[in-house]
CSV table of N, CA and C and ligand atoms in Angstrom, one decimal:
chain,number,residue,atom,x,y,z
X,1,MET,N,1.1,-1.1,-0.1
X,1,MET,CA,0.0,-0.4,0.0
X,1,MET,C,1.2,1.1,0.3
X,2,ILE,N,0.3,2.2,-0.5
X,2,ILE,CA,1.2,3.4,-0.9
X,2,ILE,C,0.9,4.3,0.4
X,3,THR,N,-0.1,4.0,1.2
X,3,THR,CA,-0.5,5.0,2.3
X,3,THR,C,-0.4,4.3,3.6
X,4,ASP,N,-0.5,4.6,4.6
X,4,ASP,CA,0.3,4.0,6.1
X,4,ASP,C,1.0,4.8,6.1
X,5,GLU,N,2.0,3.9,7.0
X,5,GLU,CA,3.0,5.1,8.3
X,5,GLU,C,3.2,6.6,7.6
X,6,PHE,N,3.5,6.7,6.8
X,6,PHE,CA,4.0,8.0,6.2
X,6,PHE,C,2.8,9.0,5.9
X,7,SER,N,1.8,8.7,5.8
X,7,SER,CA,0.5,9.2,5.5
X,7,SER,C,-0.2,9.8,7.0
X,8,LYS,N,0.1,9.0,7.8
X,8,LYS,CA,-0.5,8.8,8.9
X,8,LYS,C,0.7,10.2,10.2
X,9,ASP,N,1.6,10.5,9.4
X,9,ASP,CA,2.9,11.2,10.3
X,9,ASP,C,1.8,12.9,10.4
X,10,LEU,N,1.3,13.0,11.3
X,10,LEU,CA,0.4,14.4,11.3
X,10,LEU,C,1.6,15.4,12.1
X,11,SER,N,2.3,14.8,13.0
X,11,SER,CA,3.1,15.4,14.0
X,11,SER,C,3.8,16.5,13.5
X,12,ALA,N,4.2,17.0,12.4
X,12,ALA,CA,4.3,18.7,12.1
X,12,ALA,C,3.3,19.4,11.6
X,13,PHE,N,2.1,18.5,11.9
X,13,PHE,CA,0.8,19.8,11.1
X,13,PHE,C,0.0,19.9,12.9
X,14,VAL,N,-0.1,18.9,13.3
X,14,VAL,CA,-1.3,18.9,14.4
X,14,VAL,C,-1.0,20.4,15.6
X,15,GLY,N,-1.7,21.1,15.6
X,15,GLY,CA,-1.2,22.3,16.5
X,15,GLY,C,-1.3,23.5,16.3
X,16,THR,N,-1.2,23.2,14.6
X,16,THR,CA,-0.8,24.7,13.6
X,16,THR,C,-2.0,25.6,13.7
X,17,HIS,N,-2.0,26.5,13.7
X,17,HIS,CA,-3.1,27.7,13.6
X,17,HIS,C,-2.6,28.6,12.4
X,18,PHE,N,-3.9,28.3,11.8
X,18,PHE,CA,-3.4,29.5,10.3
X,18,PHE,C,-4.6,30.5,10.2
X,19,VAL,N,-4.1,31.6,9.4
X,19,VAL,CA,-5.2,32.7,8.8
X,19,VAL,C,-4.3,32.6,7.4
X,20,TYR,N,-5.6,32.9,6.6
X,20,TYR,CA,-5.5,32.7,5.0
X,20,TYR,C,-6.4,33.4,4.4
X,21,THR,N,-6.0,33.7,3.5
X,21,THR,CA,-6.9,34.6,2.5
X,21,THR,C,-6.9,33.8,0.8
X,22,TYR,N,-8.3,33.8,0.5
X,22,TYR,CA,-8.2,32.7,-0.9
X,22,TYR,C,-8.5,34.3,-1.9
X,23,ASP,N,-8.5,33.8,-2.8
X,23,ASP,CA,-8.1,34.3,-4.3
X,23,ASP,C,-9.4,35.2,-4.4
X,24,ASN,N,-10.6,34.6,-3.9
X,24,ASN,CA,-11.6,35.3,-4.1
X,24,ASN,C,-12.4,36.2,-3.3
X,25,GLY,N,-11.4,36.6,-2.0
X,25,GLY,CA,-10.7,37.4,-0.7
X,25,GLY,C,-11.5,36.9,0.7
X,26,TRP,N,-12.5,35.5,0.3
X,26,TRP,CA,-12.5,34.9,1.7
X,26,TRP,C,-11.6,34.8,2.6
X,27,LYS,N,-11.8,35.1,4.0
X,27,LYS,CA,-10.6,35.3,4.9
X,27,LYS,C,-10.9,33.6,6.1
X,28,TYR,N,-10.4,33.0,6.3
X,28,TYR,CA,-10.6,32.4,7.1
X,28,TYR,C,-9.7,32.0,8.2
X,29,GLU,N,-9.8,31.7,9.4
X,29,GLU,CA,-8.3,30.9,10.2
X,29,GLU,C,-8.8,29.9,10.9
X,30,TRP,N,-8.1,28.6,10.9
X,30,TRP,CA,-8.1,27.7,11.2
X,30,TRP,C,-7.0,27.1,12.1
X,31,TYR,N,-7.5,25.9,12.6
X,31,TYR,CA,-6.8,26.0,13.6
X,31,TYR,C,-6.6,24.1,13.7
X,32,ALA,N,-5.2,23.1,13.3
X,32,ALA,CA,-5.7,21.8,13.4
X,32,ALA,C,-5.7,21.1,14.8
X,33,ARG,N,-6.7,21.0,15.7
X,33,ARG,CA,-6.9,20.8,17.3
X,33,ARG,C,-6.0,19.6,17.6
X,34,ASN,N,-6.7,18.6,16.9
X,34,ASN,CA,-5.6,17.0,16.6
X,34,ASN,C,-5.8,16.4,15.5
X,35,ALA,N,-5.4,15.2,15.5
X,35,ALA,CA,-5.5,14.4,14.1
X,35,ALA,C,-6.7,14.4,13.5
X,36,THR,N,-7.9,14.5,14.5
X,36,THR,CA,-8.9,14.1,13.8
X,36,THR,C,-10.3,15.3,14.1
X,37,THR,N,-9.8,16.6,14.3
X,37,THR,CA,-10.6,17.2,15.4
X,37,THR,C,-10.0,18.8,14.4
X,38,CYS,N,-10.7,20.1,14.2
X,38,CYS,CA,-10.7,20.9,13.9
X,38,CYS,C,-11.1,22.2,14.3
X,39,ASP,N,-10.7,23.5,14.5
X,39,ASP,CA,-11.4,25.1,14.9
X,39,ASP,C,-11.4,25.6,13.6
X,40,TYR,N,-12.2,26.5,13.4
X,40,TYR,CA,-12.2,27.6,12.7
X,40,TYR,C,-13.4,28.6,12.5
X,41,ARG,N,-12.4,29.7,12.1
X,41,ARG,CA,-13.4,30.9,12.2
X,41,ARG,C,-13.3,31.5,11.0
X,42,ILE,N,-14.7,32.3,10.7
X,42,ILE,CA,-15.0,32.7,8.8
X,42,ILE,C,-14.8,34.1,9.7
X,43,HIS,N,-14.0,35.3,8.7
X,43,HIS,CA,-13.6,36.4,8.8
X,43,HIS,C,-14.5,37.0,7.9
X,44,GLN,N,-14.3,36.8,6.8
X,44,GLN,CA,-14.9,37.2,5.1
X,44,GLN,C,-15.0,36.5,4.5
X,45,GLY,N,-16.3,36.3,3.6
X,45,GLY,CA,-17.0,35.4,2.7
X,45,GLY,C,-18.5,35.2,3.1
X,46,LEU,N,-18.9,34.4,2.1
X,46,LEU,CA,-20.2,34.3,1.9
X,46,LEU,C,-20.8,33.8,3.4
X,47,VAL,N,-20.7,33.2,4.6
X,47,VAL,CA,-20.9,33.0,5.9
X,47,VAL,C,-19.8,33.7,6.7
X,48,GLY,N,-19.3,34.7,6.3
X,48,GLY,CA,-18.2,35.2,7.4
X,48,GLY,C,-19.8,35.7,8.7
X,49,GLY,N,-18.5,35.4,9.6
X,49,GLY,CA,-18.9,35.4,11.5
X,49,GLY,C,-19.5,33.6,11.8
X,50,ARG,N,-19.3,33.0,10.9
X,50,ARG,CA,-19.3,31.5,11.2
X,50,ARG,C,-18.7,30.8,11.9
X,51,TRP,N,-18.1,30.4,13.2
X,51,TRP,CA,-17.0,29.7,13.6
X,51,TRP,C,-18.0,28.5,14.3
X,52,VAL,N,-16.9,27.6,14.4
X,52,VAL,CA,-16.9,25.9,14.8
X,52,VAL,C,-15.9,25.4,15.3
X,53,THR,N,-15.9,25.0,16.7
X,53,THR,CA,-15.1,23.9,17.4
X,53,THR,C,-15.3,22.6,17.5
X,54,ASN,N,-14.2,21.6,17.4
X,54,ASN,CA,-14.5,20.5,17.6
X,54,ASN,C,-15.0,19.5,16.4
X,55,GLN,N,-14.7,19.9,15.2
X,55,GLN,CA,-15.2,19.9,14.1
X,55,GLN,C,-14.2,18.2,13.8
X,56,SER,N,-15.2,17.0,13.5
X,56,SER,CA,-14.2,15.8,12.9
X,56,SER,C,-14.1,16.2,11.7
X,57,MET,N,-12.5,15.8,11.4
X,57,MET,CA,-12.1,16.1,10.0
X,57,MET,C,-11.1,14.4,9.8
X,58,ASN,N,-10.7,14.1,8.5
X,58,ASN,CA,-9.8,13.4,8.2
X,58,ASN,C,-8.5,13.9,7.6
X,59,ALA,N,-7.2,13.9,7.7
X,59,ALA,CA,-6.6,14.1,8.2
X,59,ALA,C,-5.4,13.4,7.3
X,60,VAL,N,-4.4,13.7,6.0
X,60,VAL,CA,-3.4,12.4,5.8
X,60,VAL,C,-2.4,13.8,5.6
X,61,GLN,N,-1.2,13.4,5.8
X,61,GLN,CA,0.3,13.7,4.8
X,61,GLN,C,0.4,13.1,3.3
X,62,PHE,N,-0.1,13.9,2.8
X,62,PHE,CA,0.1,13.5,1.0
X,62,PHE,C,1.1,13.7,0.1
X,63,ALA,N,2.2,14.4,1.1
X,63,ALA,CA,3.8,14.2,0.6
X,63,ALA,C,4.0,14.7,1.5
X,64,PRO,N,6.1,15.1,1.3
X,64,PRO,CA,6.7,15.8,2.8
X,64,PRO,C,5.7,16.9,2.6
X,65,GLY,N,5.8,17.5,3.8
X,65,GLY,CA,5.2,19.1,4.3
X,65,GLY,C,3.7,19.0,3.6
X,66,ILE,N,2.6,18.2,2.9
X,66,ILE,CA,1.6,18.9,2.0
X,66,ILE,C,0.5,18.0,2.6
X,67,TYR,N,-0.4,18.6,3.6
X,67,TYR,CA,-1.5,17.7,4.3
X,67,TYR,C,-2.6,17.8,3.8
X,68,LYS,N,-3.7,17.3,3.5
X,68,LYS,CA,-4.9,17.1,3.0
X,68,LYS,C,-6.1,16.5,3.7
X,69,VAL,N,-7.2,17.6,4.2
X,69,VAL,CA,-7.9,17.8,5.5
X,69,VAL,C,-9.4,17.5,4.7
X,70,ASP,N,-10.4,16.7,5.0
X,70,ASP,CA,-11.4,16.8,4.4
X,70,ASP,C,-12.6,16.2,5.4
X,71,TRP,N,-13.8,16.7,5.7
X,71,TRP,CA,-14.8,17.0,6.4
X,71,TRP,C,-16.1,17.2,5.7
X,72,HIS,N,-17.1,16.9,6.7
X,72,HIS,CA,-18.5,16.7,6.7
X,72,HIS,C,-19.1,17.7,7.5
X,73,GLU,N,-20.0,18.9,7.0
X,73,GLU,CA,-20.5,19.4,8.5
X,73,GLU,C,-21.8,19.6,8.6
X,74,PRO,N,-22.7,19.9,9.8
X,74,PRO,CA,-23.9,19.1,10.1
X,74,PRO,C,-24.9,20.6,9.2
X,75,THR,N,-24.3,20.9,8.4
X,75,THR,CA,-25.2,21.7,7.5
X,75,THR,C,-25.2,21.1,6.2
X,76,GLY,N,-24.7,20.0,6.0
X,76,GLY,CA,-24.2,19.6,4.4
X,76,GLY,C,-23.2,19.7,4.1
X,77,THR,N,-22.5,20.7,4.1
X,77,THR,CA,-21.7,21.7,3.4
X,77,THR,C,-20.3,20.7,3.6
X,78,CYS,N,-19.3,20.1,2.4
X,78,CYS,CA,-18.3,19.4,2.5
X,78,CYS,C,-17.2,20.3,2.4
X,79,VAL,N,-15.7,20.3,2.9
X,79,VAL,CA,-14.5,21.1,3.0
X,79,VAL,C,-13.7,20.0,2.6
X,80,SER,N,-12.5,20.5,1.5
X,80,SER,CA,-11.9,20.0,0.8
X,80,SER,C,-10.3,20.7,1.4
X,81,LEU,N,-9.3,20.9,2.1
X,81,LEU,CA,-8.2,21.8,2.0
X,81,LEU,C,-7.2,21.2,1.6
X,82,LEU,N,-6.2,21.5,1.2
X,82,LEU,CA,-4.8,21.2,0.5
X,82,LEU,C,-3.9,22.1,1.1
X,83,PHE,N,-2.9,21.6,2.2
X,83,PHE,CA,-2.1,22.6,2.8
X,83,PHE,C,-0.9,22.2,2.6
X,84,ASP,N,0.1,23.2,1.8
X,84,ASP,CA,1.5,23.1,1.2
X,84,ASP,C,2.1,24.1,2.6
X,85,ILE,N,2.7,23.4,3.7
X,85,ILE,CA,3.5,24.4,4.5
X,85,ILE,C,4.5,24.3,4.0
X,86,ASN,N,5.6,24.6,3.2
X,86,ASN,CA,6.2,25.1,3.3
X,86,ASN,C,6.4,26.5,1.9
X,87,ARG,N,5.3,26.6,1.1
X,87,ARG,CA,5.2,27.5,0.2
X,87,ARG,C,4.3,28.4,1.0
X,88,GLU,N,3.5,28.0,2.0
X,88,GLU,CA,2.8,28.4,2.5
X,88,GLU,C,1.0,29.3,1.6
X,89,VAL,N,1.0,27.4,0.7
X,89,VAL,CA,-0.2,28.3,-0.1
X,89,VAL,C,-1.2,27.0,0.5
X,90,ILE,N,-2.3,27.3,0.5
X,90,ILE,CA,-3.4,26.2,0.6
X,90,ILE,C,-4.2,26.0,-0.5
X,91,HIS,N,-5.1,25.6,-1.2
X,91,HIS,CA,-6.3,24.8,-2.2
X,91,HIS,C,-7.4,24.5,-1.3
X,92,GLY,N,-8.3,25.3,-1.2
X,92,GLY,CA,-9.5,25.3,-0.4
X,92,GLY,C,-10.8,24.6,-1.6
X,93,THR,N,-11.9,23.9,-1.2
X,93,THR,CA,-12.6,23.2,-2.1
X,93,THR,C,-13.4,23.4,-0.8
X,94,ILE,N,-14.8,24.2,-1.2
X,94,ILE,CA,-16.0,24.1,-0.2
X,94,ILE,C,-17.0,24.0,-1.0
X,95,PHE,N,-18.0,22.5,-0.3
X,95,PHE,CA,-19.2,21.9,-1.4
X,95,PHE,C,-20.5,22.7,-1.0
X,96,PHE,N,-20.8,23.5,-1.3
X,96,PHE,CA,-22.0,24.1,-0.5
X,96,PHE,C,-23.1,23.2,-0.7
X,97,PRO,N,-24.4,23.1,-0.1
X,97,PRO,CA,-25.7,22.6,-1.0
X,97,PRO,C,-26.1,24.1,-1.2
X,98,GLN,N,-27.0,23.7,-1.9
X,98,GLN,CA,-28.1,24.8,-2.6
X,98,GLN,C,-28.6,25.7,-1.7
X,99,TRP,N,-29.3,25.1,-0.3
X,99,TRP,CA,-29.8,25.9,0.3
X,99,TRP,C,-29.3,27.4,1.1
X,100,ILE,N,-27.5,27.0,0.9
X,100,ILE,CA,-26.9,27.7,1.7
X,100,ILE,C,-26.4,29.0,0.2
X,101,ALA,N,-25.3,28.5,-0.5
X,101,ALA,CA,-25.3,29.0,-1.7
X,101,ALA,C,-25.7,29.5,-2.8
X,102,GLY,N,-26.9,29.1,-2.8
X,102,GLY,CA,-27.7,28.6,-4.2
X,102,GLY,C,-28.3,30.4,-4.5
X,103,GLU,N,-29.1,30.8,-5.6
X,103,GLU,CA,-29.3,32.0,-6.2
X,103,GLU,C,-30.2,32.1,-5.2
X,104,GLY,N,-30.9,33.5,-4.0
X,104,GLY,CA,-31.2,33.8,-3.4
X,104,GLY,C,-31.9,32.9,-2.4
X,105,GLN,N,-30.6,32.4,-1.7
X,105,GLN,CA,-30.9,31.0,-0.6
X,105,GLN,C,-30.5,31.7,0.3
X,106,HIS,N,-30.2,31.2,1.3
X,106,HIS,CA,-29.8,31.5,2.9
X,106,HIS,C,-28.6,31.2,3.4
X,107,PRO,N,-27.3,31.9,3.0
X,107,PRO,CA,-26.4,31.7,3.8
X,107,PRO,C,-26.1,32.3,5.4
X,108,GLU,N,-27.0,33.2,5.6
X,108,GLU,CA,-27.1,33.7,6.9
X,108,GLU,C,-27.4,32.9,7.7
X,109,LYS,N,-28.2,31.3,7.6
X,109,LYS,CA,-28.9,30.3,8.7
X,109,LYS,C,-27.5,30.0,9.3
X,110,THR,N,-26.6,29.9,8.8
X,110,THR,CA,-25.4,29.4,8.7
X,110,THR,C,-24.1,30.0,10.0
X,111,ILE,N,-25.0,31.5,10.1
X,111,ILE,CA,-24.0,32.6,10.5
X,111,ILE,C,-23.8,32.1,12.0
X,112,CYS,N,-23.2,31.9,12.7
X,112,CYS,CA,-23.2,31.6,14.4
X,112,CYS,C,-22.3,30.6,14.6
X,113,TYR,N,-22.4,30.5,16.1
X,113,TYR,CA,-21.2,29.6,16.6
X,113,TYR,C,-22.4,28.4,16.5
X,114,GLN,N,-21.4,27.4,15.8
X,114,GLN,CA,-22.4,26.5,15.0
X,114,GLN,C,-23.0,25.0,16.5
X,115,ASN,N,-21.6,25.2,16.8
X,115,ASN,CA,-21.8,23.9,18.1
X,115,ASN,C,-23.3,24.1,19.0
X,116,GLU,N,-23.8,25.5,19.3
X,116,GLU,CA,-24.8,25.5,20.1
X,116,GLU,C,-26.1,25.5,19.3
X,117,PHE,N,-26.0,24.8,17.9
X,117,PHE,CA,-27.4,24.9,16.8
X,117,PHE,C,-27.2,24.0,16.2
X,118,ILE,N,-26.6,23.1,16.5
X,118,ILE,CA,-26.3,21.3,15.7
X,118,ILE,C,-27.9,21.1,15.3
X,119,GLU,N,-29.1,20.8,16.0
X,119,GLU,CA,-30.2,20.2,15.8
X,119,GLU,C,-30.7,21.3,14.6
X,120,ASP,N,-31.0,22.6,14.6
X,120,ASP,CA,-30.9,23.8,13.5
X,120,ASP,C,-30.4,23.5,12.3
X,121,MET,N,-29.2,23.2,12.4
X,121,MET,CA,-28.3,22.7,11.2
X,121,MET,C,-28.6,21.6,10.1
X,122,HIS,N,-28.9,20.7,11.8
X,122,HIS,CA,-29.2,19.3,10.6
X,122,HIS,C,-31.1,19.8,9.9
X,123,ARG,N,-31.3,20.1,10.6
X,123,ARG,CA,-33.3,20.5,10.4
X,123,ARG,C,-33.3,21.3,8.6
X,124,PHE,N,-32.4,22.2,8.8
X,124,PHE,CA,-32.1,23.3,7.7
X,124,PHE,C,-31.4,22.0,6.3
X,125,ARG,N,-30.4,21.3,6.9
X,125,ARG,CA,-29.6,20.4,5.7
X,125,ARG,C,-31.2,19.5,5.4
X,126,ASP,N,-31.7,19.0,6.1
X,126,ASP,CA,-32.6,17.9,6.0
X,126,ASP,C,-33.9,18.7,5.2
X,127,GLU,N,-34.1,19.9,5.3
X,127,GLU,CA,-34.8,20.7,4.2
X,127,GLU,C,-34.8,20.9,3.3
X,128,GLY,N,-33.2,21.3,3.2
X,128,GLY,CA,-32.9,21.6,1.6
X,128,GLY,C,-33.3,23.1,1.2
X,129,PRO,N,-32.9,23.2,-0.4
X,129,PRO,CA,-33.0,22.2,-1.4
X,129,PRO,C,-31.0,21.8,-1.2
X,130,ALA,N,-30.5,20.4,-1.3
X,130,ALA,CA,-29.2,20.3,-1.4
X,130,ALA,C,-28.9,20.6,-3.0
X,131,TYR,N,-29.7,19.7,-3.3
X,131,TYR,CA,-29.0,20.1,-5.1
X,131,TYR,C,-29.3,21.1,-6.1
X,132,PRO,N,-28.2,21.4,-7.1
X,132,PRO,CA,-27.0,20.9,-6.9
X,132,PRO,C,-26.2,21.8,-6.4
X,133,TYR,N,-25.0,21.1,-5.9
X,133,TYR,CA,-23.7,21.9,-4.8
X,133,TYR,C,-23.5,22.6,-5.8
X,134,VAL,N,-23.3,23.8,-5.0
X,134,VAL,CA,-22.4,24.9,-5.4
X,134,VAL,C,-21.0,24.7,-5.2
X,135,VAL,N,-19.9,24.5,-5.6
X,135,VAL,CA,-18.6,23.8,-5.9
X,135,VAL,C,-17.8,24.6,-6.0
X,136,ILE,N,-16.8,25.7,-4.8
X,136,ILE,CA,-15.9,26.8,-4.9
X,136,ILE,C,-14.8,26.4,-4.6
X,137,PRO,N,-13.6,26.4,-5.3
X,137,PRO,CA,-12.5,25.9,-5.5
X,137,PRO,C,-11.7,27.0,-5.5
X,138,GLU,N,-10.3,27.0,-4.6
X,138,GLU,CA,-9.6,28.4,-4.6
X,138,GLU,C,-8.4,28.1,-4.4
X,139,PHE,N,-7.8,28.6,-4.4
X,139,PHE,CA,-6.4,29.0,-4.1
X,139,PHE,C,-6.1,29.9,-2.5
X,140,ALA,N,-5.5,30.0,-1.9
X,140,ALA,CA,-5.4,30.6,-0.8
X,140,ALA,C,-4.2,31.3,-0.1
X,141,LYS,N,-3.8,31.9,0.0
X,141,LYS,CA,-2.2,32.3,0.5
X,141,LYS,C,-2.4,32.6,2.1
X,142,VAL,N,-1.5,31.5,3.0
X,142,VAL,CA,-1.2,31.7,4.4
X,142,VAL,C,-0.6,33.3,4.8
X,143,THR,N,-1.4,33.7,5.5
X,143,THR,CA,-0.7,35.4,6.2
X,143,THR,C,-0.2,35.0,7.8
X,144,TYR,N,-0.7,33.9,8.2
X,144,TYR,CA,-0.2,33.8,9.6
X,144,TYR,C,0.1,32.1,9.6
X,145,MET,N,1.0,31.6,10.7
X,145,MET,CA,1.4,30.2,10.9
X,145,MET,C,1.9,30.1,12.2
X,146,LYS,N,1.4,29.4,13.0
X,146,LYS,CA,2.0,29.3,14.1
X,146,LYS,C,1.6,27.7,14.9
X,147,ASN,N,2.7,27.1,15.5
X,147,ASN,CA,2.1,26.3,16.5
X,147,ASN,C,1.8,26.3,17.5
X,148,GLU,N,0.4,25.8,18.3
X,148,GLU,CA,0.0,26.4,19.0
X,148,GLU,C,-0.3,24.9,20.3
X,149,GLY,N,0.5,23.8,19.7
X,149,GLY,CA,0.4,22.9,20.5
X,149,GLY,C,-1.2,22.2,20.4
X,150,PRO,N,-1.4,20.8,20.4
X,150,PRO,CA,-2.8,20.2,20.2
X,150,PRO,C,-3.5,20.8,21.2
X,151,ASP,N,-5.1,20.6,20.6
X,151,ASP,CA,-6.0,20.2,22.2
X,151,ASP,C,-5.9,21.7,23.0
X,152,ASN,N,-5.9,22.9,21.9
X,152,ASN,CA,-5.5,24.4,22.9
X,152,ASN,C,-6.6,25.1,22.6
X,153,ASP,N,-7.5,25.3,23.7
X,153,ASP,CA,-8.8,25.9,23.9
X,153,ASP,C,-8.6,27.3,23.6
X,154,ALA,N,-7.7,28.0,23.8
X,154,ALA,CA,-7.4,29.5,23.4
X,154,ALA,C,-7.2,30.1,22.1
X,155,VAL,N,-6.9,29.1,21.2
X,155,VAL,CA,-6.9,29.3,19.3
X,155,VAL,C,-8.3,30.2,19.0
X,156,ILE,N,-9.3,29.1,19.2
X,156,ILE,CA,-10.3,29.5,18.8
X,156,ILE,C,-11.7,29.2,19.9
X,157,ASN,N,-11.5,30.4,20.6
X,157,ASN,CA,-12.4,30.7,21.5
X,157,ASN,C,-13.5,31.8,21.7
X,158,MET,N,-13.8,32.5,20.5
X,158,MET,CA,-14.8,33.8,20.3
X,158,MET,C,-14.7,34.0,18.8
X,159,PRO,N,-15.8,34.9,19.0
X,159,PRO,CA,-16.6,34.7,17.4
X,159,PRO,C,-15.6,35.3,16.9
X,160,PRO,N,-15.3,35.5,15.4
X,160,PRO,CA,-14.6,36.1,14.4
X,160,PRO,C,-14.4,37.9,14.6
X,161,GLY,N,-13.8,38.3,14.5
X,161,GLY,CA,-13.3,39.9,14.4
X,161,GLY,C,-12.2,40.5,14.9
X,162,GLN,N,-11.3,39.7,15.6
X,162,GLN,CA,-10.3,40.4,15.8
X,162,GLN,C,-9.1,38.6,15.1
X,163,MET,N,-8.2,39.2,14.8
X,163,MET,CA,-6.9,38.9,14.5
X,163,MET,C,-5.9,37.8,15.6
X,164,PRO,N,-5.1,36.9,15.5
X,164,PRO,CA,-4.4,36.3,16.9
X,164,PRO,C,-3.5,37.8,17.3
X,165,GLU,N,-3.5,37.9,18.5
X,165,GLU,CA,-3.0,38.9,19.2
X,165,GLU,C,-1.6,39.2,18.5
X,166,ASP,N,-0.7,38.3,18.0
X,166,ASP,CA,0.5,38.6,17.5
X,166,ASP,C,0.4,38.6,16.0
X,167,TYR,N,-0.5,38.6,15.3
X,167,TYR,CA,-0.9,38.6,13.9
X,167,TYR,C,-0.1,39.3,13.4
X,168,PHE,N,-0.3,41.0,13.5
X,168,PHE,CA,0.6,41.9,12.8
X,168,PHE,C,1.9,42.2,13.8
X,169,LYS,N,2.8,41.3,14.3
X,169,LYS,CA,3.9,41.6,14.8
X,169,LYS,C,5.0,41.0,13.3
X,170,ASP,N,6.1,41.5,13.6
X,170,ASP,CA,7.2,41.2,12.1
X,170,ASP,C,6.3,40.1,10.9
X,171,LYS,N,5.3,41.3,10.3
X,171,LYS,CA,5.0,41.2,9.0
X,171,LYS,C,5.1,42.0,8.0
J,201,FER,C1,-11.9,26.4,5.0
J,201,FER,C2,-12.1,26.3,6.2
J,201,FER,C3,-13.4,26.0,7.0
J,201,FER,C4,-12.8,26.9,4.2
J,201,FER,C5,-14.2,26.7,4.3
J,201,FER,C6,-14.4,25.9,5.7
J,201,FER,C7,-13.4,27.2,1.6
J,201,FER,C8,-16.0,25.9,6.3
J,201,FER,C9,-17.2,26.3,5.5
J,201,FER,C10,-18.7,25.8,6.0
J,201,FER,O1,-18.4,25.4,6.7
J,201,FER,O2,-19.1,26.7,5.5
J,201,FER,O3,-10.8,26.8,4.7
J,201,FER,O4,-12.6,27.0,2.7
């Protein structure tokens, strides 16, 4: 098998805290809480203001310093991120159900601290419409990257608004 030991080594990735801006202007903050969980805040974008902690994810090391992360949200949205740590570049694809990102639909229904509204998100997801999915593939430039250690509750613990306190230092 091509996978296994190498791909499972996430030791240099877990604990990393990123801020990045997509080419379409959307700005995200994302934290690899541990090998199976992430936290994030959305500073700018279709669902700017939304934030989530303890989201289950799948993560692998695809090549040295290149990590791929995939997950499914309670809203029905799917996200796939590819992190190139050395180049400080990410490619993200978000797969939005129609009820969030379709013409005249309702992205604002997902703008909250999702953890407190999981039942609502499941209800919206099940009400749909889900299809056709709106697929948004974009490159992003990393503007902040720091290892904060695993399972650090201080990294993503409030709604989006401010950047990390040392964000503007030596940049
Ligand atoms: C990302 C991090 C999180 C991202 C999307 C999400 C498009 C989640 C979005 C959502 O659930 O609304 O980098 O990129």
